Coordinates of C-alpha atoms and ligand atoms in Angstrom, one line a residue:
Chain A
M1 CA -48.7 31.4 0.3
K2 CA -50.9 32.0 -2.7
I3 CA -51.9 29.1 -4.9
T4 CA -49.8 30.4 -7.8
E5 CA -46.8 30.5 -5.5
I6 CA -47.4 26.9 -4.3
Q7 CA -47.7 25.9 -7.9
S8 CA -44.5 27.7 -8.9
A9 CA -42.7 26.2 -5.9
K10 CA -43.9 22.7 -7.0
A11 CA -42.9 23.4 -10.6
S12 CA -39.5 24.5 -9.5
E13 CA -39.1 21.4 -7.3
A14 CA -40.1 19.3 -10.3
R15 CA -37.5 21.1 -12.4
Q16 CA -35.0 20.5 -9.6
N17 CA -35.8 16.8 -9.6
D18 CA -35.4 16.6 -13.3
S19 CA -32.0 18.1 -13.1
Y20 CA -31.0 16.7 -9.8
I21 CA -27.5 16.3 -11.1
S22 CA -26.6 18.9 -13.7
V23 CA -23.3 19.2 -15.7
K24 CA -22.9 22.3 -17.8
N25 CA -20.2 22.9 -20.3
L26 CA -17.7 20.7 -18.5
S27 CA -14.3 20.7 -20.1
K28 CA -11.1 19.3 -18.7
Y29 CA -7.5 19.5 -19.6
F30 CA -4.6 17.8 -17.9
E31 CA -1.2 19.5 -18.0
R32 CA 1.5 17.0 -18.4
K33 CA 5.2 17.9 -19.0
G34 CA 4.1 21.3 -20.4
E35 CA 1.7 19.6 -22.8
S36 CA -2.0 20.0 -22.4
L37 CA -4.2 16.9 -22.8
H38 CA -7.8 17.6 -23.7
V39 CA -9.8 15.0 -21.9
L40 CA -13.4 16.2 -21.7
D41 CA -14.9 18.5 -24.3
N42 CA -17.9 20.7 -23.3
I43 CA -20.0 18.0 -21.7
S44 CA -23.6 18.9 -20.6
F45 CA -26.3 16.7 -19.3
Q46 CA -28.8 16.3 -16.5
V47 CA -29.8 13.4 -14.4
K48 CA -33.2 13.0 -12.7
K49 CA -33.6 12.2 -9.1
G50 CA -33.6 8.4 -8.6
E51 CA -32.4 7.7 -12.1
T52 CA -29.7 5.3 -13.1
V53 CA -27.3 6.6 -15.8
C54 CA -24.6 4.4 -17.3
I55 CA -21.7 6.1 -19.0
V56 CA -19.9 3.9 -21.6
G57 CA -16.8 4.7 -23.5
A58 CA -13.5 3.2 -24.6
S59 CA -10.6 3.1 -22.2
G60 CA -9.0 6.5 -21.7
C61 CA -11.8 8.6 -23.1
G62 CA -12.3 10.4 -19.8
K63 CA -15.0 8.5 -18.0
S64 CA -13.2 8.4 -14.6
T65 CA -12.3 12.1 -15.0
L66 CA -16.0 12.9 -15.6
L67 CA -17.1 10.9 -12.6
R68 CA -14.4 12.5 -10.4
A69 CA -15.6 15.9 -11.4
I70 CA -19.2 15.0 -10.3
A71 CA -17.8 13.5 -7.0
G72 CA -15.9 16.8 -6.3
L73 CA -12.6 14.9 -6.2
D74 CA -11.3 17.1 -8.9
A75 CA -12.8 20.6 -9.2
N76 CA -10.1 21.9 -11.4
H77 CA -12.1 22.1 -14.6
D78 CA -14.2 24.5 -16.8
G79 CA -17.9 24.4 -16.5
I80 CA -20.3 23.8 -13.6
V81 CA -21.4 20.7 -11.8
T82 CA -24.4 21.0 -9.5
V83 CA -26.2 18.4 -7.3
D84 CA -29.5 19.3 -5.9
G85 CA -28.9 22.9 -6.9
A86 CA -25.6 23.3 -5.1
D87 CA -22.2 23.7 -6.8
V88 CA -19.9 20.8 -6.4
T89 CA -16.4 21.9 -5.5
N90 CA -15.5 19.3 -2.8
P91 CA -16.2 15.7 -2.1
A92 CA -19.1 15.3 0.3
K93 CA -20.6 12.3 2.0
E94 CA -23.9 12.9 0.3
R95 CA -22.2 11.6 -2.8
G96 CA -21.0 8.0 -2.2
M97 CA -18.2 6.8 -4.5
V98 CA -17.2 3.3 -5.4
F99 CA -13.9 2.8 -7.2
Q100 CA -12.8 0.1 -9.6
E101 CA -10.3 -1.1 -7.0
H102 CA -12.2 -1.7 -3.8
R103 CA -10.0 0.8 -1.9
L104 CA -10.8 -0.7 1.5
F105 CA -8.3 0.2 4.3
P106 CA -6.3 -3.0 4.7
W107 CA -5.9 -2.4 8.5
L108 CA -9.6 -2.2 9.2
T109 CA -12.0 -5.1 9.2
V110 CA -15.1 -5.2 7.0
E111 CA -17.3 -3.6 9.7
Q112 CA -14.7 -1.0 10.6
N113 CA -14.2 -0.1 6.9
I114 CA -18.0 0.4 6.5
G115 CA -18.2 2.3 9.8
Y116 CA -15.2 4.6 8.9
A117 CA -17.5 6.5 6.6
L118 CA -19.8 7.5 9.5
N119 CA -19.0 10.6 11.5
G120 CA -20.8 12.1 14.4
V121 CA -23.2 9.2 15.0
S122 CA -23.7 7.5 18.4
K123 CA -22.2 4.1 19.0
E124 CA -25.6 2.3 18.8
E125 CA -26.5 4.1 15.7
R126 CA -23.2 3.2 14.1
R127 CA -23.6 -0.5 15.1
R128 CA -27.1 -0.5 13.7
L129 CA -26.2 1.2 10.4
V130 CA -23.1 -1.0 9.8
H131 CA -25.1 -4.1 10.6
E132 CA -27.9 -3.1 8.2
H133 CA -25.4 -2.4 5.4
V134 CA -23.4 -5.6 5.9
K135 CA -26.7 -7.4 5.5
L136 CA -27.7 -5.3 2.5
V137 CA -24.6 -6.4 0.5
G138 CA -24.7 -10.0 1.8
L139 CA -21.6 -9.9 3.9
R140 CA -23.0 -11.3 7.1
G141 CA -20.5 -13.5 8.9
F142 CA -17.6 -11.5 7.4
E143 CA -17.8 -8.5 9.7
K144 CA -14.5 -9.2 11.5
V145 CA -12.6 -10.2 8.4
Y146 CA -9.7 -8.1 7.0
P147 CA -9.9 -7.1 3.3
R148 CA -6.9 -9.3 2.4
Q149 CA -9.1 -12.3 3.3
L150 CA -11.9 -11.3 1.0
S151 CA -12.5 -12.4 -2.6
G152 CA -12.7 -9.6 -5.2
G153 CA -16.5 -9.7 -5.3
M154 CA -16.8 -9.6 -1.5
A155 CA -14.3 -6.7 -1.3
Q156 CA -16.3 -4.8 -3.9
R157 CA -19.5 -5.4 -1.9
A158 CA -17.9 -4.0 1.2
G159 CA -16.8 -0.9 -0.8
I160 CA -20.4 -0.5 -2.0
A161 CA -21.7 -0.8 1.6
R162 CA -19.2 1.8 2.7
A163 CA -20.4 4.2 0.0
L164 CA -24.1 3.6 1.0
V165 CA -23.8 3.7 4.8
N166 CA -24.2 7.5 4.8
N167 CA -27.4 7.1 2.9
P168 CA -26.1 9.3 0.0
S169 CA -28.5 10.9 -2.4
V170 CA -26.1 10.1 -5.2
L171 CA -24.0 7.0 -5.8
L172 CA -21.1 7.2 -8.2
L173 CA -19.5 4.0 -9.4
D174 CA -16.4 3.8 -11.5
E175 CA -16.2 0.4 -13.3
P176 CA -17.1 -1.3 -10.0
F177 CA -17.3 -4.8 -11.4
G178 CA -14.6 -4.5 -14.0
A179 CA -12.2 -6.8 -12.2
L180 CA -14.7 -9.5 -11.5
D181 CA -15.4 -12.7 -13.3
T182 CA -18.5 -13.0 -15.4
F183 CA -20.6 -14.9 -12.9
T184 CA -19.8 -12.7 -9.9
K185 CA -20.3 -9.7 -12.1
I186 CA -23.8 -10.7 -13.2
S187 CA -24.9 -11.5 -9.6
M188 CA -23.4 -8.1 -8.4
Q189 CA -25.3 -6.3 -11.1
K190 CA -28.6 -7.9 -9.9
E191 CA -27.8 -6.9 -6.3
L192 CA -27.0 -3.4 -7.3
K193 CA -30.3 -3.2 -9.0
N194 CA -32.1 -4.5 -5.9
I195 CA -30.2 -2.0 -3.7
Q196 CA -31.2 0.8 -6.0
K197 CA -34.8 -0.3 -5.8
Q198 CA -34.7 -0.2 -2.0
S199 CA -32.8 3.0 -1.6
H200 CA -33.9 5.1 -4.6
T201 CA -30.4 6.5 -4.9
T202 CA -29.6 8.4 -8.0
M203 CA -26.8 6.5 -9.6
I204 CA -24.1 7.2 -12.2
L205 CA -22.2 4.1 -13.2
V206 CA -19.2 4.2 -15.5
T207 CA -18.5 1.0 -17.4
H208 CA -16.9 -0.3 -20.6
D209 CA -19.2 -3.3 -20.5
I210 CA -22.2 -2.7 -22.8
D211 CA -24.3 -5.5 -21.4
E212 CA -23.9 -4.1 -17.9
A213 CA -25.0 -0.7 -19.1
V214 CA -28.1 -2.1 -20.8
F215 CA -29.0 -4.2 -17.8
L216 CA -28.7 -1.4 -15.3
A217 CA -29.4 1.9 -16.9
D218 CA -32.5 4.1 -17.4
R219 CA -30.3 6.0 -19.9
I220 CA -27.0 5.2 -21.4
F221 CA -24.6 8.0 -22.3
V222 CA -22.1 7.0 -25.0
L223 CA -18.9 8.9 -24.8
S224 CA -16.7 9.5 -27.8
A225 CA -12.9 8.8 -27.8
R226 CA -10.7 11.5 -26.2
P227 CA -11.6 14.3 -25.9
G228 CA -14.7 12.8 -24.4
K229 CA -18.0 14.2 -25.7
I230 CA -21.5 12.8 -25.3
K231 CA -22.0 11.2 -28.6
R232 CA -25.4 9.8 -28.0
I233 CA -27.9 9.2 -25.2
V234 CA -29.8 6.0 -25.4
P235 CA -32.9 5.6 -23.2
V236 CA -33.5 2.0 -22.0
T237 CA -37.2 1.4 -21.2
L238 CA -37.1 -2.4 -20.9
P239 CA -39.4 -3.9 -18.3
E240 CA -38.0 -5.4 -15.1
P241 CA -36.6 -7.9 -14.5
R242 CA -34.5 -7.4 -17.6
D243 CA -33.8 -10.5 -19.8
R244 CA -30.4 -10.2 -21.2
N245 CA -31.4 -12.5 -24.1
S246 CA -34.6 -10.8 -25.1
Y247 CA -34.8 -9.3 -28.5
E248 CA -35.3 -5.8 -27.2
F249 CA -32.2 -6.1 -24.9
L250 CA -30.1 -7.3 -27.8
E251 CA -31.4 -4.6 -30.0
I252 CA -30.3 -1.8 -27.6
R253 CA -27.0 -3.6 -27.2
K254 CA -26.5 -3.5 -30.9
T255 CA -27.4 0.2 -31.1
I256 CA -24.6 0.9 -28.6
Y257 CA -22.2 -1.6 -30.1
D258 CA -22.6 0.2 -33.5
E259 CA -21.7 3.5 -31.9
F260 CA -18.2 2.1 -31.3
F261 CA -17.7 -0.4 -34.2
A262 CA -19.6 1.1 -37.0
E263 CA -17.8 1.3 -40.4
G264 CA -14.6 3.4 -40.3
Q265 CA -14.8 4.1 -36.6
D266 CA -11.6 2.7 -35.3
L267 CA -9.4 3.8 -38.1
E268 CA -7.5 6.4 -36.1
V269 CA -5.2 3.6 -34.9
P270 CA -2.3 3.2 -37.4
K271 CA -2.2 0.0 -39.3
G272 CA -0.3 -2.8 -37.8
K273 CA -0.7 -1.4 -34.4
R274 CA -4.5 -1.7 -34.5
K275 CA -5.9 -2.7 -31.2
K276 CA -9.5 -3.3 -30.3
P277 CA -10.8 -0.8 -27.9
R278 CA -11.5 -2.2 -24.5
I279 CA -15.1 -2.9 -24.9
S280 CA -16.5 -6.2 -23.9
V281 CA -19.6 -7.2 -25.6
G282 CA -20.8 -10.2 -23.6
Chain B
M1 CA 1.5 -33.5 9.9
L2 CA 4.6 -35.6 10.1
E3 CA 6.0 -33.8 7.1
D4 CA 5.3 -30.5 8.7
S5 CA 7.2 -31.4 11.8
I6 CA 10.1 -32.7 9.8
K7 CA 10.2 -29.4 7.9
K8 CA 10.2 -27.5 11.2
V9 CA 13.1 -29.5 12.6
G10 CA 14.9 -28.8 9.3
Y11 CA 14.3 -25.1 9.7
A12 CA 15.5 -25.1 13.3
A13 CA 18.6 -26.9 12.3
E14 CA 19.3 -24.4 9.5
Y15 CA 18.7 -21.6 12.0
L16 CA 21.2 -22.9 14.5
A17 CA 23.8 -24.4 12.2
L18 CA 26.2 -21.5 11.6
T19 CA 26.4 -20.5 15.3
A20 CA 26.8 -24.1 16.3
A21 CA 29.6 -24.6 13.8
I22 CA 31.5 -21.6 15.1
L23 CA 31.1 -22.9 18.7
A24 CA 32.3 -26.3 17.5
L25 CA 35.4 -24.7 15.9
W26 CA 36.2 -23.0 19.2
F27 CA 36.0 -26.3 21.1
F28 CA 38.0 -28.0 18.4
L29 CA 40.8 -25.4 18.5
D30 CA 40.8 -25.6 22.3
V31 CA 41.4 -29.3 22.3
H32 CA 43.7 -29.6 19.3
G33 CA 45.5 -26.3 19.0
D34 CA 46.9 -24.2 21.8
L35 CA 44.7 -21.1 22.3
N36 CA 46.5 -18.2 23.9
P37 CA 44.1 -17.3 26.8
V38 CA 44.6 -13.6 26.3
I39 CA 43.7 -13.7 22.7
M40 CA 41.0 -16.4 22.9
P41 CA 40.2 -18.1 26.2
S42 CA 39.0 -21.7 26.3
P43 CA 35.2 -22.4 26.4
S44 CA 35.6 -24.0 29.9
K45 CA 37.3 -20.9 31.2
V46 CA 34.6 -18.7 29.8
A47 CA 31.9 -20.9 31.3
D48 CA 33.6 -20.8 34.8
T49 CA 34.0 -17.1 34.7
L50 CA 30.4 -16.7 33.6
G51 CA 29.3 -18.9 36.6
S52 CA 31.3 -16.8 39.1
L53 CA 30.2 -13.5 37.6
I54 CA 26.5 -14.6 37.9
G55 CA 27.2 -15.9 41.3
K56 CA 28.5 -12.6 42.6
G57 CA 25.7 -10.8 40.9
A58 CA 28.2 -8.6 39.0
L59 CA 27.0 -9.3 35.5
W60 CA 23.4 -8.8 36.5
G61 CA 24.1 -5.4 38.0
D62 CA 26.0 -4.1 34.9
L63 CA 23.4 -5.6 32.6
L64 CA 20.5 -3.8 34.5
I65 CA 22.3 -0.5 34.4
S66 CA 22.9 -0.7 30.7
V67 CA 19.4 -1.9 29.9
G68 CA 18.0 1.0 32.1
R69 CA 20.1 3.5 30.2
V70 CA 19.0 2.1 26.8
L71 CA 15.4 2.1 27.8
K72 CA 15.5 5.7 29.0
G73 CA 17.2 7.1 25.9
Y74 CA 15.2 4.8 23.6
L75 CA 11.8 5.8 25.0
I76 CA 12.6 9.5 24.6
A77 CA 13.9 8.9 21.1
A78 CA 10.9 6.8 20.2
S79 CA 8.2 9.1 21.5
L80 CA 9.8 12.3 20.1
G81 CA 10.7 10.5 16.8
I82 CA 7.1 9.2 16.4
V83 CA 5.4 12.5 17.3
L84 CA 7.7 14.8 15.3
G85 CA 7.8 12.3 12.4
I86 CA 4.0 12.3 12.2
L87 CA 3.9 16.1 12.3
I88 CA 6.7 16.5 9.7
G89 CA 5.2 13.7 7.5
L90 CA 1.8 15.4 7.5
S91 CA 3.1 18.9 6.7
K92 CA 5.0 19.8 3.6
H93 CA 6.0 23.1 5.2
L94 CA 7.4 21.5 8.3
E95 CA 9.3 19.0 6.2
R96 CA 10.9 21.7 4.1
F97 CA 11.6 23.7 7.3
T98 CA 13.4 20.8 9.0
N99 CA 14.8 18.7 6.1
L100 CA 18.2 20.4 5.7
L101 CA 19.0 20.1 9.4
V102 CA 17.9 16.5 9.6
Q103 CA 19.9 15.6 6.5
L104 CA 23.0 17.3 8.0
I105 CA 22.9 15.8 11.4
K106 CA 21.7 12.3 10.4
P107 CA 25.1 11.1 8.9
I108 CA 27.1 12.1 11.9
P109 CA 27.7 8.9 13.9
P110 CA 26.6 9.4 17.5
I111 CA 30.1 8.4 18.6
A112 CA 31.4 11.6 17.0
W113 CA 29.2 13.5 19.5
I114 CA 31.0 12.0 22.5
P115 CA 33.5 14.9 23.0
L116 CA 30.8 17.5 22.7
V117 CA 28.5 15.6 25.0
I118 CA 31.2 15.4 27.7
L119 CA 31.7 19.1 27.4
W120 CA 28.0 19.8 27.6
F121 CA 26.9 17.3 30.1
G122 CA 30.1 16.2 31.9
I123 CA 30.5 12.5 32.4
G124 CA 27.3 11.9 34.3
E125 CA 24.1 10.0 33.4
S126 CA 22.4 12.6 31.4
G127 CA 25.2 12.8 28.8
K128 CA 24.9 9.0 28.2
I129 CA 21.1 9.2 27.9
F130 CA 21.5 12.0 25.4
L131 CA 23.9 10.0 23.3
I132 CA 21.6 7.0 23.3
F133 CA 18.7 9.3 22.4
L134 CA 20.7 10.7 19.5
G135 CA 21.5 7.2 18.3
G136 CA 17.8 6.2 18.1
F137 CA 16.1 9.4 17.3
F138 CA 17.1 10.1 13.7
T139 CA 16.6 6.6 12.5
I140 CA 13.1 6.5 14.0
L141 CA 12.2 10.0 12.8
I142 CA 13.2 9.3 9.2
N143 CA 11.4 6.0 9.1
V144 CA 8.2 7.6 10.5
I145 CA 8.3 10.5 8.0
D146 CA 8.9 8.1 5.1
G147 CA 6.1 5.8 6.3
I148 CA 3.6 8.7 6.4
R149 CA 4.8 10.1 3.0
Q150 CA 4.3 6.7 1.4
A151 CA 0.6 6.5 2.4
D152 CA -1.4 5.4 -0.7
P153 CA -2.9 8.6 -2.3
K154 CA -5.9 6.5 -3.4
L155 CA -6.7 5.7 0.2
I156 CA -6.1 9.2 1.3
E157 CA -8.6 10.3 -1.3
V158 CA -11.2 7.8 0.0
S159 CA -10.8 9.2 3.5
A160 CA -11.1 12.8 2.2
S161 CA -14.2 12.0 0.1
M162 CA -16.0 10.9 3.3
E163 CA -15.4 14.3 5.0
T164 CA -13.3 12.5 7.7
P165 CA -12.4 14.8 10.7
L166 CA -8.6 15.4 10.8
L167 CA -7.9 13.5 14.0
K168 CA -9.8 10.5 12.9
H169 CA -8.0 10.7 9.5
I170 CA -4.6 10.8 11.3
F171 CA -5.3 8.0 13.8
L172 CA -7.3 5.6 11.7
M173 CA -5.8 6.2 8.2
V174 CA -2.3 7.8 8.3
I175 CA -0.8 6.1 11.3
P176 CA -1.9 2.6 10.6
S177 CA -0.8 2.9 7.0
A178 CA 2.7 4.0 8.3
A179 CA 2.8 1.3 11.0
P180 CA 5.2 -1.1 9.2
S181 CA 7.6 1.7 8.5
I182 CA 7.3 3.0 12.1
F183 CA 8.2 -0.5 13.4
T184 CA 11.2 -0.7 11.1
G185 CA 12.3 2.6 12.6
L186 CA 11.7 1.4 16.1
R187 CA 13.7 -1.8 15.6
T188 CA 16.7 -0.2 13.8
G189 CA 16.6 2.6 16.3
L190 CA 16.8 0.2 19.2
S191 CA 20.0 -1.5 17.8
S192 CA 21.6 1.9 17.4
C193 CA 20.7 2.7 21.0
W194 CA 22.7 -0.3 22.0
M195 CA 25.7 0.8 20.0
C196 CA 25.6 4.1 21.7
V197 CA 25.2 2.8 25.3
V198 CA 28.3 0.7 24.9
A199 CA 30.2 3.5 23.3
A200 CA 29.2 5.9 26.1
E201 CA 30.2 3.4 28.8
L202 CA 33.5 2.6 27.1
V203 CA 34.5 6.2 27.2
S204 CA 33.2 7.5 30.5
S205 CA 31.6 5.2 33.0
S206 CA 32.3 3.0 36.0
T207 CA 29.2 0.9 35.5
G208 CA 27.4 -1.0 32.7
L209 CA 28.3 -3.6 30.2
G210 CA 30.5 -1.3 28.2
Y211 CA 32.5 -0.5 31.3
L212 CA 32.7 -4.2 32.2
I213 CA 34.3 -4.9 28.8
M214 CA 36.7 -2.0 28.9
N215 CA 37.8 -2.7 32.4
A216 CA 38.3 -6.4 31.7
R217 CA 40.5 -5.6 28.7
Q218 CA 42.8 -3.5 30.9
F219 CA 43.3 -6.5 33.2
G220 CA 43.8 -8.9 30.2
R221 CA 40.6 -10.8 31.1
T222 CA 39.5 -11.7 27.6
D223 CA 37.0 -14.2 29.0
V224 CA 35.1 -11.3 30.7
V225 CA 35.3 -9.3 27.5
L226 CA 33.7 -12.1 25.6
I227 CA 31.0 -12.6 28.2
G228 CA 30.2 -8.8 28.1
M229 CA 30.0 -8.9 24.3
L230 CA 27.8 -12.0 24.2
T231 CA 25.5 -10.5 26.9
I232 CA 25.0 -7.4 24.8
G233 CA 24.3 -9.6 21.7
I234 CA 21.8 -11.7 23.6
I235 CA 19.9 -8.9 25.3
G236 CA 19.8 -7.0 22.0
K237 CA 18.3 -10.0 20.2
I238 CA 15.7 -10.5 23.0
M239 CA 14.6 -6.9 22.9
D240 CA 14.4 -7.0 19.1
S241 CA 12.3 -10.2 19.3
L242 CA 10.0 -8.5 21.8
L243 CA 9.5 -5.6 19.3
K244 CA 8.8 -8.1 16.5
V245 CA 6.1 -9.7 18.7
A246 CA 4.6 -6.3 19.3
E247 CA 4.7 -5.6 15.6
K248 CA 2.9 -8.8 14.8
S249 CA 0.2 -8.1 17.3
V250 CA -0.3 -4.5 16.1
I251 CA -0.1 -5.2 12.4
R252 CA -2.7 -8.0 12.4
W253 CA -4.1 -7.2 9.0
N254 CA -1.1 -8.6 6.9
Ligands
ADP1 N1 -4.1 13.0 -13.0 C1 -3.9 12.9 -14.3 N2 -2.8 13.6 -14.9 C2 -2.6 13.5 -16.2 N3 -3.4 12.8 -17.1 C3 -4.4 12.1 -16.6 C4 -4.7 12.1 -15.2 N4 -5.8 11.3 -15.0 C5 -6.2 10.9 -16.2 N5 -5.3 11.3 -17.2 C6 -5.5 11.1 -18.6 O1 -6.7 11.5 -19.0 C7 -7.3 10.6 -19.9 C8 -8.6 10.1 -19.5 O2 -8.4 9.3 -18.3 P1 -9.6 8.6 -17.5 O3 -10.7 9.6 -17.2 O4 -9.1 7.8 -16.4 O5 -10.2 7.6 -18.7 P2 -11.2 6.4 -18.5 O6 -11.7 6.3 -17.1 O7 -12.2 6.7 -19.5 O8 -10.4 5.1 -18.9 C9 -6.3 9.4 -20.1 O9 -5.6 9.7 -21.3 C10 -5.4 9.6 -18.9 O10 -4.1 9.2 -19.2
MG2 MG1 -11.4 4.8 -15.7

């Protein structure tokens, strides 16, 4: 290979890494009772390899729909999603998914649930991987327990371990801590951060919790109300570990808060029926 | 601790009360009224007859024959019902293909099949087994199909998102999720098998509990009729309890 070829290969690899996940002109409509619901409107963005992106937006703006398109769970949309250069049309184990409800199989124990994700590995390898991931999410001692016997936080950890056990290059999380109490939630956010540091997984996390987004993200995508559009991208360059009460943290939080609650923002809702969007601010 | 055991005694009393009351009424009528032995024999008469039937080994023989028939028909019904139910439950095409026939045959009580079964099979063993099979099969089939249909789409999606191979998906996801429904089918199926064995033996047999009852009626031996009926009740209850135990040990996650 000539030097110029090597250079261009490197450049293309760098480009590839800059757009590890690429979403181009993604639009989505749901047909319901003959009516067409416009959910996502021409969304385009790119995510770097190893980056953590948080998507925030009000309830119903299409966050889950967007994440499902990236996961390949719903390929019935306009536009193109690629991961590592390949079109996403189906779910694949290289893209781990964590849902808001833990979605563990009730009939399998914690270790069986985590092991379920593994296909075509030897018995010893399976045991080793399951053990390693049980440890990673702090569930040692609960391997033989059924999901029914787990607390919400523990079940969610098991769900995360299951999504990670295939060592996916992309981890997609849909409001994973939304159902947890504040204390559990904050400790899970810290753990997720540690896991990300160890595994360098590219992460996209959907949330309606602004604090969570500022704490976890390298960049925050703010989605508008339905039809969802990327209204703003906010880079978060705070040093680690992030202090939730530092001036800079609060400043970013306010920036995002203002995206939702600035003057005249929520006036679409008729008077008398006015509801606060489901955004928790701390 | 003490409170717990008092509670348990209370539950046991509640469990037995109704049956005990009816037995007590029977004893009471025997002592204070005059029971016509053909319509309702006295408790002591029934006990005596039971003793002598057991002594001669007659009851035991008929019981074994009926249980054997039930088991044969039931095992065929259960295995076919489960396998076909899983296949139909998994395939929309197969379901559409079979649905009409299943819906048409299901409401026909197995007893209505008896004339046809005699024409086809004669009055031998195979006809009875077929009838028992019919009794259990549709109940089991329909419960299995329903159980598989009702699998949580969210969990199916999880399994799909992991690129799970089909057989693993069926055995570790679909079947366990349908297990409660499958057991419901197995238990109701078993009781319809019992109904069918008695019906078959009442009509055409010279052995079994159904025959015992029919034969005793012709000789006015109401005591034997009662014993035959109670035996069916008890053995049915025992088999159902065994299935319940099996269900509990299989469905450990609830
Ligand atoms: N399968 C579906 N069929 C029809 N409408 C749907 C479906 N899934 C979601 N929607 C609608 O699309 C909109 C966006 O949903 P979703 O992406 O779940 O929002 P979010 O996750 O931001 O709360 C909602 O109005 C929802 O009712
Ligand atoms: Mg959602």
